CSV table of C-alpha atoms in Angstrom, one decimal:
chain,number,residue,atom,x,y,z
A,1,UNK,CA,-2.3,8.5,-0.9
A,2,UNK,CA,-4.2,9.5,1.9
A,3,UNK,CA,-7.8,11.5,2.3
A,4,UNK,CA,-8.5,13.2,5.8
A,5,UNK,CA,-11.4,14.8,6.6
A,6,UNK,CA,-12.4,17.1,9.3
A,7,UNK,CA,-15.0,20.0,9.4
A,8,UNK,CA,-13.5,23.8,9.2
A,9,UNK,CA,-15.1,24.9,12.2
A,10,UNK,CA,-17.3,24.5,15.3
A,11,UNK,CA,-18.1,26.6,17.8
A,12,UNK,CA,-19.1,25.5,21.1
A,13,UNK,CA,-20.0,27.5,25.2
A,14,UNK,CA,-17.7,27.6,28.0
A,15,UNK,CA,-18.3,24.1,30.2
A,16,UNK,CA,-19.6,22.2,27.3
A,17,UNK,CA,-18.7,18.7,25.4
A,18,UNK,CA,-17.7,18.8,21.9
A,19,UNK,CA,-16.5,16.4,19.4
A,20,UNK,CA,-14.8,17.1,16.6
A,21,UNK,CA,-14.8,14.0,14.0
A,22,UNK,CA,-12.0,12.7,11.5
A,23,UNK,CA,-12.5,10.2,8.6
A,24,UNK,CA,-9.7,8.7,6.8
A,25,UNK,CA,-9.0,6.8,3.9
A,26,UNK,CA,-5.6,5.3,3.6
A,27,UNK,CA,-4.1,1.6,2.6
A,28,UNK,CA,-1.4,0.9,5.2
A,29,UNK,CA,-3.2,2.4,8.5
A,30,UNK,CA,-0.5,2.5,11.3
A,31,UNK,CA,-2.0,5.4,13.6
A,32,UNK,CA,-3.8,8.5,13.9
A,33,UNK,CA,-2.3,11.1,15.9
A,34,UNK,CA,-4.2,14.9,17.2
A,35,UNK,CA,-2.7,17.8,17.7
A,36,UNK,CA,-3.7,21.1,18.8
A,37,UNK,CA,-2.3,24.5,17.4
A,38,UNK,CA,-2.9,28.0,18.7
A,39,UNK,CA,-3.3,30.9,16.2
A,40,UNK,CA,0.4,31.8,15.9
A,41,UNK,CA,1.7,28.4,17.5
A,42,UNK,CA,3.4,25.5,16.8
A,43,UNK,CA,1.1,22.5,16.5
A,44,UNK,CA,1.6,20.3,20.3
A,45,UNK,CA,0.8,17.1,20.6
A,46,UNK,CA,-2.4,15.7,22.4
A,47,UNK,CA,-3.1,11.9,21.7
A,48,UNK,CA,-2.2,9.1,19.8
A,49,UNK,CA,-4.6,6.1,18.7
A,50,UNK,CA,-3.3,3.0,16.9
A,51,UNK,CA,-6.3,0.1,18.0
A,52,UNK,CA,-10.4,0.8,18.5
A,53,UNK,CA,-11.7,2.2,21.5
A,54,UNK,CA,-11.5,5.0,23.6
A,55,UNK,CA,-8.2,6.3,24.8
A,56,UNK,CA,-8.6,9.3,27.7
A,57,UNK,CA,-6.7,11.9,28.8
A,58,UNK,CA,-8.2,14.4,31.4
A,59,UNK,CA,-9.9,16.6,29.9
A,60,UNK,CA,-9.7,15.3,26.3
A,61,UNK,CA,-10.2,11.8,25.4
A,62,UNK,CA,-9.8,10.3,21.3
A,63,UNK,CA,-11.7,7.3,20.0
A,64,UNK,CA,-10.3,4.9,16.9
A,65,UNK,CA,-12.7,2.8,14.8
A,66,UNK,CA,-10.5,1.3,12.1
A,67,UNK,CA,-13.0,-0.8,10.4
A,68,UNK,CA,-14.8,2.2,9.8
A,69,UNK,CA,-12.1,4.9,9.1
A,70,UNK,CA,-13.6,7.1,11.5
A,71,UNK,CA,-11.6,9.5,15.1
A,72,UNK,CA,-13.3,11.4,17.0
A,73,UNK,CA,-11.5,14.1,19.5
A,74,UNK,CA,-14.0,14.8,22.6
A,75,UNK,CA,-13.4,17.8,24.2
A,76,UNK,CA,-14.7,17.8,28.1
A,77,UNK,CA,-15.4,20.8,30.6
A,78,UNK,CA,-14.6,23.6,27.8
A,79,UNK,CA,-12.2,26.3,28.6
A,80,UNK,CA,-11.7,29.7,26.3
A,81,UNK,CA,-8.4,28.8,26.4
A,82,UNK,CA,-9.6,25.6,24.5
A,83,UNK,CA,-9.7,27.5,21.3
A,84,UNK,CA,-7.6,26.8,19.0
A,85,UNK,CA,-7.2,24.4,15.4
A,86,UNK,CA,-7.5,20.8,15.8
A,87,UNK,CA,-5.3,18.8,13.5
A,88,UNK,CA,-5.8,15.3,12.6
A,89,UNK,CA,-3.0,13.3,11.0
A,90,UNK,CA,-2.4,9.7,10.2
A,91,UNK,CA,0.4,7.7,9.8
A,92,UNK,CA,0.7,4.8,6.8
A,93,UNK,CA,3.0,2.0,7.1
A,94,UNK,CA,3.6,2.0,3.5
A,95,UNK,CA,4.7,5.7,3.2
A,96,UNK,CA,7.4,5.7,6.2
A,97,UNK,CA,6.7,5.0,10.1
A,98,UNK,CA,7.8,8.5,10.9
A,99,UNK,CA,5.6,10.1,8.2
A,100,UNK,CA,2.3,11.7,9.3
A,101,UNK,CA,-0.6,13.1,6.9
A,102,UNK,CA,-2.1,15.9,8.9
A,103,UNK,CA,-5.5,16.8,7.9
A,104,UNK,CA,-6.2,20.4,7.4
A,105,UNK,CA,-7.6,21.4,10.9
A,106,UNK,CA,-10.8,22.3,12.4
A,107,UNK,CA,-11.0,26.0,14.3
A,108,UNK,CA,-12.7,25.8,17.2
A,109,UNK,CA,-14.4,28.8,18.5
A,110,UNK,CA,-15.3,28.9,22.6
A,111,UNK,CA,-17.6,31.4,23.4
A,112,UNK,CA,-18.5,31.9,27.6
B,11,UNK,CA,15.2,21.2,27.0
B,12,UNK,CA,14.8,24.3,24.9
B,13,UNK,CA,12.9,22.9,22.7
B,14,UNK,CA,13.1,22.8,18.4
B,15,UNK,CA,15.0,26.2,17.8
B,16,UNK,CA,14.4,28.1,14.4
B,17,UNK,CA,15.2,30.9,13.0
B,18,UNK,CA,14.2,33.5,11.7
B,19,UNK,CA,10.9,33.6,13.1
B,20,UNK,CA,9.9,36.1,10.7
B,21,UNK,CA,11.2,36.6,7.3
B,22,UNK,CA,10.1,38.9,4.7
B,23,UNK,CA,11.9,39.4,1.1
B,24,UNK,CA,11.3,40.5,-2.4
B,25,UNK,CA,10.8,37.6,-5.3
B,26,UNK,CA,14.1,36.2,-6.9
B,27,UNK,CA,15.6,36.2,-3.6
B,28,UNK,CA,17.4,33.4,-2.0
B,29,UNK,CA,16.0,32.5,1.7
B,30,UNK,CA,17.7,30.6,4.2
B,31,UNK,CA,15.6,28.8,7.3
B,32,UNK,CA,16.9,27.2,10.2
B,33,UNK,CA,16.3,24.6,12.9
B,34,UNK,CA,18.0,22.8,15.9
B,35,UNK,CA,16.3,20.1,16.5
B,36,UNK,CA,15.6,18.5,20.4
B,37,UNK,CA,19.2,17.2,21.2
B,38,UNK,CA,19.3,13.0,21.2
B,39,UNK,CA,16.3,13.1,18.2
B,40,UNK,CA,17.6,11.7,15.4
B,41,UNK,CA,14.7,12.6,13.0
B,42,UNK,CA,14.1,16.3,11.1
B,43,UNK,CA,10.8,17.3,9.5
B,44,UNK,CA,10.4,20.0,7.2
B,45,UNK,CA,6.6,21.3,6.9
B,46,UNK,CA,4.9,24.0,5.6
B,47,UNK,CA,1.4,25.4,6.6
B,48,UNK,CA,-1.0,27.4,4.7
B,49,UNK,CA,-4.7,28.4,4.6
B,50,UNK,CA,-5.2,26.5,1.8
B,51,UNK,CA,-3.4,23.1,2.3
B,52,UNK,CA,-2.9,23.2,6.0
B,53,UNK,CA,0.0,21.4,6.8
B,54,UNK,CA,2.5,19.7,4.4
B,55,UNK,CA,5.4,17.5,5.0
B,56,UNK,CA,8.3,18.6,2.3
B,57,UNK,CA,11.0,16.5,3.3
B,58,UNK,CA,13.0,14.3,6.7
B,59,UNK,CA,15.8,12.9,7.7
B,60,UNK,CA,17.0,10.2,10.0
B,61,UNK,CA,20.5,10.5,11.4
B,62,UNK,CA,21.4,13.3,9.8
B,63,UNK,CA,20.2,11.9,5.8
B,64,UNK,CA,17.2,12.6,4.1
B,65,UNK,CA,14.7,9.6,3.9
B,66,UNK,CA,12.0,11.2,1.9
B,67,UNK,CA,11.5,14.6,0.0
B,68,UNK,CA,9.0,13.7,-2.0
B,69,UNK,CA,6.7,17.0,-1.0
B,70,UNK,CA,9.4,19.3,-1.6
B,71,UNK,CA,7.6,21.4,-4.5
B,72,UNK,CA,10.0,22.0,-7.1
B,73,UNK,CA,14.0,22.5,-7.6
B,74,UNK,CA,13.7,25.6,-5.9
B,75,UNK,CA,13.9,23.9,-2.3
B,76,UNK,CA,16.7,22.2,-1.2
B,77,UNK,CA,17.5,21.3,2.4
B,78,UNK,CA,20.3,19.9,4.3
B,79,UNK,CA,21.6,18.4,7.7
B,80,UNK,CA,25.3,18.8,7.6
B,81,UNK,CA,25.1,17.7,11.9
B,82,UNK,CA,23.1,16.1,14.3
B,83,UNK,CA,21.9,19.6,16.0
B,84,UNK,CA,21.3,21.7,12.8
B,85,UNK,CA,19.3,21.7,9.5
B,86,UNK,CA,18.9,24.5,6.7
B,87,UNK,CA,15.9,24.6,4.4
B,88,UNK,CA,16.7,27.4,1.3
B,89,UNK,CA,14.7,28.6,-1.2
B,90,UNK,CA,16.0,30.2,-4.4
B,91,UNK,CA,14.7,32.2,-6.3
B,92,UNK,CA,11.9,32.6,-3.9
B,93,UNK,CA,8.4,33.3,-5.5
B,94,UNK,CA,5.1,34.7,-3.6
B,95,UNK,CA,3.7,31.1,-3.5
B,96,UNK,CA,6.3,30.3,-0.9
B,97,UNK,CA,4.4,32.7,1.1
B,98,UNK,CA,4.0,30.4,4.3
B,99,UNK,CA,4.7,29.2,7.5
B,100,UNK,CA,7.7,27.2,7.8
B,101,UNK,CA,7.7,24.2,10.7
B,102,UNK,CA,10.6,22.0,11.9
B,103,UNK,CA,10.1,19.8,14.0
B,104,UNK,CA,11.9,16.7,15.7
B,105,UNK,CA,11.4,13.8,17.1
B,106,UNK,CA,12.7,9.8,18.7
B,107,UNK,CA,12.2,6.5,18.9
B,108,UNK,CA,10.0,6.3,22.3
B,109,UNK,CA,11.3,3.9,25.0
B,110,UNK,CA,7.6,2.4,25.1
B,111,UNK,CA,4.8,2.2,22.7
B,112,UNK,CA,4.6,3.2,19.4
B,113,UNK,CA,3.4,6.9,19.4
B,114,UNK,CA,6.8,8.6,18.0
B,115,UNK,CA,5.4,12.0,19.0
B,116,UNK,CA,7.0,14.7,16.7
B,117,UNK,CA,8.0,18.3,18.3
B,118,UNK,CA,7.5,21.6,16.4
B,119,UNK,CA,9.6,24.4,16.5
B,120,UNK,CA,7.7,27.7,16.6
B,121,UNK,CA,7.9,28.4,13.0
B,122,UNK,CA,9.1,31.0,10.9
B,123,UNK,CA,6.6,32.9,8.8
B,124,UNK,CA,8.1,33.7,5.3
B,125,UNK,CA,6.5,36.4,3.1
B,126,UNK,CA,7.6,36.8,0.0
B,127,UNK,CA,6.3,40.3,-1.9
């Protein structure tokens, strides 16, 4: 099966950086996928990572290390409306190319 | 696109009592998940389906769950008897094959919180 870790919660100030780290442990890596949800949402989709490196996306920009089982989610400019649960979730060739393992979230608090 | 549909957002019954979700998935996706989201183990995949048949249900908890996908645009996930356990947020969501890369995103509906007393 798969492991994912992430911590519970951060907090973090209005026009700051954060990263919020993921560390895996699965056989058949085939992806690692972030989402955010908002207390009382549905879980949206913000980036995908599949080979190392550093892929960006305004604001937000996720970082893959596959030797090392290792994401990191950096979080750029914070807004309030930033705060919300970060979900990590990896896919596993072995268990399905559809199927993700999500990770069980880290809260994010942004004060101003 | 309206999005994942599901209904009813809120549900709340008494134990021994059979419960009945729904979900329309994003027309022209031709995959279904089922998830469920607590405190305690976040968020779980019980069962999908591809075109309409399930291709893994391997985290649907017990006999009590079943779920279907008689069409394309509609899927069912029932409980009976319901328990307080099943207490929980109920996701579907949808997604397709992308026309480039690899990334598959997957869609959630909004959910449907299910309390069961």
């Amino acid at each position: 099966g798969q492991n994912i870790d992430q911590p519970t919660e951060m907090t973090a100030t209005e026009g700051a950086i954060v990263q919020i780290n993921c560390t895996y442990q699965t056989s058949g890596f085939n992806g690692l996928f972030w989402y955010q949800q908002h207390a009382g949402e549905a879980p949206t989709f913000l980036s995908y990572n599949v080979l190392d490196g550093l892929e960006e996306k305004g604001r937000f920009s996720s970082f893959l290390s596959r030797s090392k089982g290792y994401s990191y989610l950096l979080l750029k400019e914070l807004q309030m409306k930033d705060s919300a649960s970060y979900l990590c979730a990896v896919r596993d060739r072995n268990t399905g190319f559809q199927k993700l393992v999500f990770g069980t979230g880290t809260r994010l608090l942004v004060s101003p | 696109d309206a999005g994942v549909i599901q209904s009813p957002r809120h549900e709340v019954t008494e134990m021994g009592q059979e419960v009945t979700l729904r979900c329309k998935p994003i027309s022209g996706h031709d995959y279904l998940f089922w998830y469920r989201q607590t405190m305690m183990r976040g968020l779980e995949l019980l069962i999908y389906f591809n075109n309409n048949v399930p291709i893994d249900d391997s985290g649907m908890p017990e006999d009590r769950f079943s779920a279907k996908m008689p069409n394309a645009s509609f899927s069912t996930l029932k409980i009976q008897p319901s328990e307080p356990r099943d207490s929980a947020v109920y996701f579907c969501a949808s997604s397709s094959p992308p026309e480039r890369g690899l990334a598959y995103e997957q869609y959630f509906g909004p959910g449907t919180r299910l309390t069961v007393t």
